[in-house]
Structures are given as structure tokens and as C-alpha cells.
XYZ file of C-alpha atoms in Angstrom:
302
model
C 61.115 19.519 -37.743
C 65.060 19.525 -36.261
C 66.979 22.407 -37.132
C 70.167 23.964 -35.622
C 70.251 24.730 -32.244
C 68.003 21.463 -31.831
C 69.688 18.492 -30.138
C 69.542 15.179 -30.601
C 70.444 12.535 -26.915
C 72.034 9.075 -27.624
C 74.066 6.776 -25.699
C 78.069 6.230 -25.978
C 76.698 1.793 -26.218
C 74.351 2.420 -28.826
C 74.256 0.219 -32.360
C 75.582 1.866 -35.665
C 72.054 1.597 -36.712
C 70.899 3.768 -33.338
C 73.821 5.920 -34.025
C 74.501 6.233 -37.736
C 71.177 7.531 -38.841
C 71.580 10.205 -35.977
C 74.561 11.746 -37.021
C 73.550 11.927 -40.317
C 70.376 13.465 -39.631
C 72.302 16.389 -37.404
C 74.596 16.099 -40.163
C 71.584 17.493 -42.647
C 69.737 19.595 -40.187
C 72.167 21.113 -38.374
C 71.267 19.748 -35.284
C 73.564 19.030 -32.878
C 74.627 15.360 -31.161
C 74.740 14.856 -27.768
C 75.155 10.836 -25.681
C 75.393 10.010 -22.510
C 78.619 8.289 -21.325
C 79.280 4.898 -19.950
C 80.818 4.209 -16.116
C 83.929 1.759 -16.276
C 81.434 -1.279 -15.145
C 79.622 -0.741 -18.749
C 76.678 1.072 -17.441
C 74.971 4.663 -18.446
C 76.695 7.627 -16.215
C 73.233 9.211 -15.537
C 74.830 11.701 -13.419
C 74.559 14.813 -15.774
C 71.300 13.902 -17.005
C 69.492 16.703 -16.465
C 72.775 18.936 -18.196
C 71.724 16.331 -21.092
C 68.063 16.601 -21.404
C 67.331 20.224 -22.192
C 64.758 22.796 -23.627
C 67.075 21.955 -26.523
C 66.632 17.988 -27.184
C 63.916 17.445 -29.370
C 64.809 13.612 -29.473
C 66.578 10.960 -26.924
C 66.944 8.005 -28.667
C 68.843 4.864 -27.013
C 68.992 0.984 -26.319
C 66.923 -1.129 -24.300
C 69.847 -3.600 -23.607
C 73.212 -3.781 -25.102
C 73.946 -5.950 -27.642
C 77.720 -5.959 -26.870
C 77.973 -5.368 -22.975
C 74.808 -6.668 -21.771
C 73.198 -3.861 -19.925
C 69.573 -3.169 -19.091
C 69.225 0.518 -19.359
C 66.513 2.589 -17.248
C 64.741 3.777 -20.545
C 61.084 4.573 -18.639
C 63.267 6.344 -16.001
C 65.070 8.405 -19.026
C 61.776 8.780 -20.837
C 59.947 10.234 -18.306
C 62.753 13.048 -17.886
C 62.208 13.551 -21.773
C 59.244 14.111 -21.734
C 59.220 17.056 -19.109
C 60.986 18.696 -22.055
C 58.559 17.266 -24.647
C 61.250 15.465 -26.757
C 60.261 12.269 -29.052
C 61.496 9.324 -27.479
C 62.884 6.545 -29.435
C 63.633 3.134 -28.081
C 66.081 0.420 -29.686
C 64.692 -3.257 -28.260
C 66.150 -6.022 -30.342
C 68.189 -7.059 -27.831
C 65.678 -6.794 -24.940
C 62.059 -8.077 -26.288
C 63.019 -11.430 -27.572
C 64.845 -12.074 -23.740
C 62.443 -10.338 -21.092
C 58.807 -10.334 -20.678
C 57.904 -6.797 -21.893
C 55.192 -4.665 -21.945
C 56.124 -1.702 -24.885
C 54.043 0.834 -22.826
C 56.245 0.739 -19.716
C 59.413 1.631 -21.871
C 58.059 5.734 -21.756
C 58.214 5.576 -25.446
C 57.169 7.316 -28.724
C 58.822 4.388 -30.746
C 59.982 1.615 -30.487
C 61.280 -1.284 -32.428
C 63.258 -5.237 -32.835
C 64.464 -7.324 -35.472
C 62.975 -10.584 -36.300
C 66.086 -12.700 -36.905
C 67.265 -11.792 -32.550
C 63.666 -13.728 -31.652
C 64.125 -16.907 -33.408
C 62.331 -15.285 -36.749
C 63.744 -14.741 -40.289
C 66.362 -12.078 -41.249
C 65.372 -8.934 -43.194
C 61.886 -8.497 -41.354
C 61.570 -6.316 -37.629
C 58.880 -4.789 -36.061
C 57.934 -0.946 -35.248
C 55.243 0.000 -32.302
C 54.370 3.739 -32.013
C 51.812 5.772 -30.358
C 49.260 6.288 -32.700
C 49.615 10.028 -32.599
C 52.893 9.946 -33.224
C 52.383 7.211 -36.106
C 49.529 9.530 -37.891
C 52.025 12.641 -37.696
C 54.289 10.837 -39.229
C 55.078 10.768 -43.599
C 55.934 7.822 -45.191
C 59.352 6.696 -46.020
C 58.611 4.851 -49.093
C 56.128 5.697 -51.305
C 54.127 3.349 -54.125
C 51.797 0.381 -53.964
C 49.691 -0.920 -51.351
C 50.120 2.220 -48.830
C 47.673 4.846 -50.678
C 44.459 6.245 -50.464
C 43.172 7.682 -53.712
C 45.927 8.574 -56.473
C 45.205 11.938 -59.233
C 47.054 12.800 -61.768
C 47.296 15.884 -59.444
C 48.248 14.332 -55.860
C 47.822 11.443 -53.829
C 46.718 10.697 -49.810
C 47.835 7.908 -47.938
C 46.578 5.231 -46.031
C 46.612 5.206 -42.410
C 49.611 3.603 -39.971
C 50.359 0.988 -40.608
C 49.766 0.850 -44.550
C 51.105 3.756 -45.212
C 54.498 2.684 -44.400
C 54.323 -0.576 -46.301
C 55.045 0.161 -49.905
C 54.922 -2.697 -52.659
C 54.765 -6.231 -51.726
C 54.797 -7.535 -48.372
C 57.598 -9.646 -47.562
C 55.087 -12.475 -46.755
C 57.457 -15.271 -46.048
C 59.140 -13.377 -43.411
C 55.787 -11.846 -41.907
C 54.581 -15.823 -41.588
C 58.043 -16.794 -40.456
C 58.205 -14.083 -37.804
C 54.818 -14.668 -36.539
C 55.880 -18.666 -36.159
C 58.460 -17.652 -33.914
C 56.328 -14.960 -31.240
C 53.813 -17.251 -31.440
C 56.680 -20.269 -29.969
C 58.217 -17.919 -27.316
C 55.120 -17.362 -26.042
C 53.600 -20.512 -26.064
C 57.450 -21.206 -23.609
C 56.564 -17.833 -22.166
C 58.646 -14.774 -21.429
C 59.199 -15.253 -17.876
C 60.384 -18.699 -18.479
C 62.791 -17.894 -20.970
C 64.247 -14.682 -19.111
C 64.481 -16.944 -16.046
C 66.707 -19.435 -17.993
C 68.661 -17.201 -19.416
C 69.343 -16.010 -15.975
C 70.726 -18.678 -14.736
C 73.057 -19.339 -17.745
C 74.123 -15.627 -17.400
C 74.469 -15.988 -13.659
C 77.221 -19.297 -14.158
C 79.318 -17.740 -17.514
C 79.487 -14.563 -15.398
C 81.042 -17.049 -12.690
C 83.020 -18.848 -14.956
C 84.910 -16.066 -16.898
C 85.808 -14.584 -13.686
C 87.055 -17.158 -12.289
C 89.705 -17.659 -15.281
C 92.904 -15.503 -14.576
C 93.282 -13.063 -17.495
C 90.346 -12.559 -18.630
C 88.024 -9.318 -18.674
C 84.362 -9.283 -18.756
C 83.681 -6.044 -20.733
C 80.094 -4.842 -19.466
C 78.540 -5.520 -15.981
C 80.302 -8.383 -13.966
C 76.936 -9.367 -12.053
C 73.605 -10.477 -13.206
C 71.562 -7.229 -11.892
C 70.267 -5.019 -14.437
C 71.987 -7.049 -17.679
C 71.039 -10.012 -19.966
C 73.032 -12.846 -21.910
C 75.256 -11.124 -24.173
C 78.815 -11.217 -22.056
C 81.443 -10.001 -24.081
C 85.428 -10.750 -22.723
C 88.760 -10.021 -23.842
C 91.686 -12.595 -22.768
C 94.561 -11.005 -21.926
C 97.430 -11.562 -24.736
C 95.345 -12.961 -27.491
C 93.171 -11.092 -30.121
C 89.602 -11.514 -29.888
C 89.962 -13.077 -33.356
C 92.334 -15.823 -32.452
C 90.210 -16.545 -29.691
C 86.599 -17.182 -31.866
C 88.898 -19.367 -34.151
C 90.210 -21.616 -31.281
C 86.284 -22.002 -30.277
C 85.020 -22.489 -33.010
C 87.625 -25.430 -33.921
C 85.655 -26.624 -30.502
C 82.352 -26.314 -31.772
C 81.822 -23.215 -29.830
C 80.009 -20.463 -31.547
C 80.875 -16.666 -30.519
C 80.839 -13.440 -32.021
C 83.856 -11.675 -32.330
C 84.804 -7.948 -33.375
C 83.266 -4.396 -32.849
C 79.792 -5.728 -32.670
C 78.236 -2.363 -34.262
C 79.014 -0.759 -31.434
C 82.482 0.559 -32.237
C 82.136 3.452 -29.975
C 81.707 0.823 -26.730
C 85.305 -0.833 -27.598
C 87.000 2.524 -27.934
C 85.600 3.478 -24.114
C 87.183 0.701 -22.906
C 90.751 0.503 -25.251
C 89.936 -2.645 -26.685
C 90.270 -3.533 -30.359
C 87.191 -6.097 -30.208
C 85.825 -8.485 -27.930
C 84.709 -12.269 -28.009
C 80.967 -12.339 -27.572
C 78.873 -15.157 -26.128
C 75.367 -14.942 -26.303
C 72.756 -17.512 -24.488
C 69.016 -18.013 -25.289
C 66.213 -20.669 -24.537
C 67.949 -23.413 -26.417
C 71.326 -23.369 -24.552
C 72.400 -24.972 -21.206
C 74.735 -24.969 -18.140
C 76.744 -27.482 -20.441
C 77.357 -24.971 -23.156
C 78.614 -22.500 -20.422
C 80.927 -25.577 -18.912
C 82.228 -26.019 -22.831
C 82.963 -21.682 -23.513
C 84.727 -21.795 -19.816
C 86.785 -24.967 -20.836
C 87.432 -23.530 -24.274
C 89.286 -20.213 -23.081
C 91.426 -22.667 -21.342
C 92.314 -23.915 -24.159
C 92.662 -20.584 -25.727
C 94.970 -19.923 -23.119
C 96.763 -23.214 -23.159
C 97.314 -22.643 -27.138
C 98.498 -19.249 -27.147
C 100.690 -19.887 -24.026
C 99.534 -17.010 -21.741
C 99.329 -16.725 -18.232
């Protein structure tokens, strides 16, 4: 149980849905929030870890790789300073498993878990891994159909992990879809498809810095990050710049990404968001590169 005087460790680039539920729960318990802050290059200041990991934190909960600046975070290197303290340790990787080849039990996790729809899968279906201790300790969130033991008029007990987790029907179509889609990435393999994306990452970083007036927001080199670049151009609105691209035929994402926290830290309203996987090329790069030109050229900046 978290109570006050318990803490709970985040990061300042964490997703609503790796924050949100974390304030709420300090919200009910008492407990308080702590995160650690980001350097200006968009990476985790680890330098006051250790005033950040206490007797205190009961869980450190944070994100694999950013979905709006890129970064690879040292989790295993964060998790193994957690547990010296023997707090839960929680690992966001929607962003990282369906772009590096991973191995969950090198992460120096209790939990962690991806979305479907970020791997070439269906929306509305992820995925949870857990030790199985911690799995067993843990009550179900749901409770009816399909995820009990025996049932009494006077109590029930509850199947084992996973079952027990898995109330009513099974979203079947997005199990089957989901499974289509590991099974494809790794019959292409994970190694291939990180490699790819490495290059592609490798020539946008390139190509955005070479453009005057324009701000990669997140690490400017390929060590330690992945294919989600987010950018601001100088004098236009990350708004007006998605709807010049995508009169182009360029798809971006533009906005807060979830991650409003990330675009206050660096005194931006939003950022424009280009994201590259197995099925793009150095030509889609050459296209996003010539398009802020013409981002530029359209809004007459310099």
C-alpha cells in the first residue's frame, strides 16, 4: 500500500497516461510526486538521482523512449538504483519495443507494458509483462466473467495472472490482429528494423539541421534516441506547419503530444512531429526536408 510520506519517481518527458494516473493516485493516498528533470538537449538530468530515489519511493515509474523527443532512457541503470531501496519499478515501452530488439528482462523491471496500434497492430489492445510475483500480489482491476475461480453466494477467488485480469469477453479481433503484426516484425526482425530506422533518423537529424530556423526539440544526434524527431520552425505555429505538409502529402503529428509537461521545459506551444518506421525511406526524409522549405517559403520567414 502507498500512503503519505510515500513517494512516487516519474520523469518531467513522461506520457499523460505515465503521468496522469500518478498524480491521481498521490492525489488519493497522500503520497507525494517526485520526476526527474530534463537537460536542455532533451535528456534525463540524472545528476540528483540518488536525492530522488529514497527510503521514501515506493515506486519509479518512467519511459523507455520518448514519444515526443526521441530519447532512449537508461531504465536498467535507474532500476537497479530502485531496487537498492526496494521500490516497484514500472516501465512505459510503447515507444521502444515495436523499434529496438528488446529483451523485457534487461529493462530492471517489475512491469512493463506497449500498445498494439505503435507495432503495426490494432488500436484499443496493448500488452502487460510482469514478474510473476509481482503479477500474483497483485488484485484485479475489473472484476466479472472469465477471470474467476469458484463464485458463492458468500465470496469469490480468482484465477491466476493472466485471467484474472481479463474480465468478460476477450477482444478477439484485436488479440488475432496484434499477434499478425509481432509475428511480421519478427519474421523482418528487430535488428533489421532498428537498423533502418537508424539510418532514416541519422539523415532527418541531418536535414533539419541543416535548415536555418529550425529547432530539433530532443537530442540532435542519433546516440541514445529513436525516430520520433520533433522541430519547431522559427515564426510559424506548429499547426500551420502540419497543414502546409500535409497539403504535400506529408504526414506529421503536431501539438503537445501527451507530453505537455516536455513543451513547457522547453517554452514551446507544440511541436511538428515526424516519426519513421520499417515502411519509410531516405525519400520520405528528402520530401519532410523539402516540405519545411516550403513551409518557410509560404509563411515568408527567414
Amino acid at each position: 500500500m502507498i500512503g503519505p510520506g510515500d513517494e512516487v519517481l516519474v520523469t518531467e518527458m513522461e506520457h499523460h497516461a505515465n503521468l496522469v494516473p500518478w498524480q491521481e493516485l498521490c492525489l488519493k493516498t497522500g503520497a507525494t510526486l517526485r520526476w526527474i528533470p530534463l537537460t536542455d538537449d532533451g535528456r534525463l538530468d540524472l545528476a540528483g538521482i540518488d536525492d530522488l530515489i529514497t527510503a521514501h519511493t515506493r515506486v519509479v515509474s518512467l519511459v523507455h523512449q520518448s514519444n515526443i523527443l526521441g530519447t532512449i532512457n537508461p531504465v536498467a541503470e535507474i532500476g537497479r538504483r530502485a531496487r537498492e531501496v526496494g521500490a516497484l519499478v514500472v516501465v512505459d515501452a510503447c515507444q521502444s519495443i515495436p523499434h529496438l530488439p528488446l529483451n523485457v528482462r534487461d529493462l530492471e523491471a517489475d512491469l512493463v507494458m506497449w500498445s498494439g496500434h505503435k507495432m503495426l497492430g490494432p488500436t484499443g489492445v496493448g500488452c502487460l509483462w510482469g514478474r510473476p510475483e509481482v503479477l500474483d500480489a497483485m488484485p484485479p482491476f475489473l472484476t466479472g466473467g472469465s477471470m474467476i475461480d469458484t463464485v458463492r453466494m458468500e465470496g469469490s477467488t480468482y484465477a491466476p495472472a493472466p485471467q484474472k485480469f481479463e474480465a468478460g469477453v476477450p477482444m478477439a479481433a484485436q488479440a488475432v490482429g496484434l499477434a499478425a503484426a509481432v509475428d511480421y516484425l519478427l519474421a523482418i526482425g528487430m535488428d533489421a528494423v532498428a537498423e533502418h530506422e537508424h539510418v532514416l533518423t541519422a539523415a532527418v537529424l541531418d536535414g533539419l539541421l541543416s535548415v536555418p530556423g529550425v529547432r530539433i526539440i530532443g537530442p540532435d544526434t542519433t546516440i541514445d534516441r529513436g525516430s520520433a524527431v520533433s522541430f519547431v520552425v522559427d515564426g510559424v505555429h506548429p499547426h500551420d506547419v502540419g497543414q502546409i505538409l500535409d497539403s504535400l502529402g506529408i504526414a506529421v503529428r503536431v501539438g503537445h503530444h501527451c507530453a505537455w509537461p516536455v513543451c513547457r521545459r522547453y517554452e514551446v506551444p507544440a511541436t511538428t512531429r515526424a516519426t519513421f518506421y520499417l515502411y519509410n525511406g531516405l525519400d520520405d526524409v528528402e520530401a519532410l526536408i523539402d516540405g519545411i522549405h516550403e513551409v518557410k517559403r509560404f509563411w515568408e520567414v527567414a
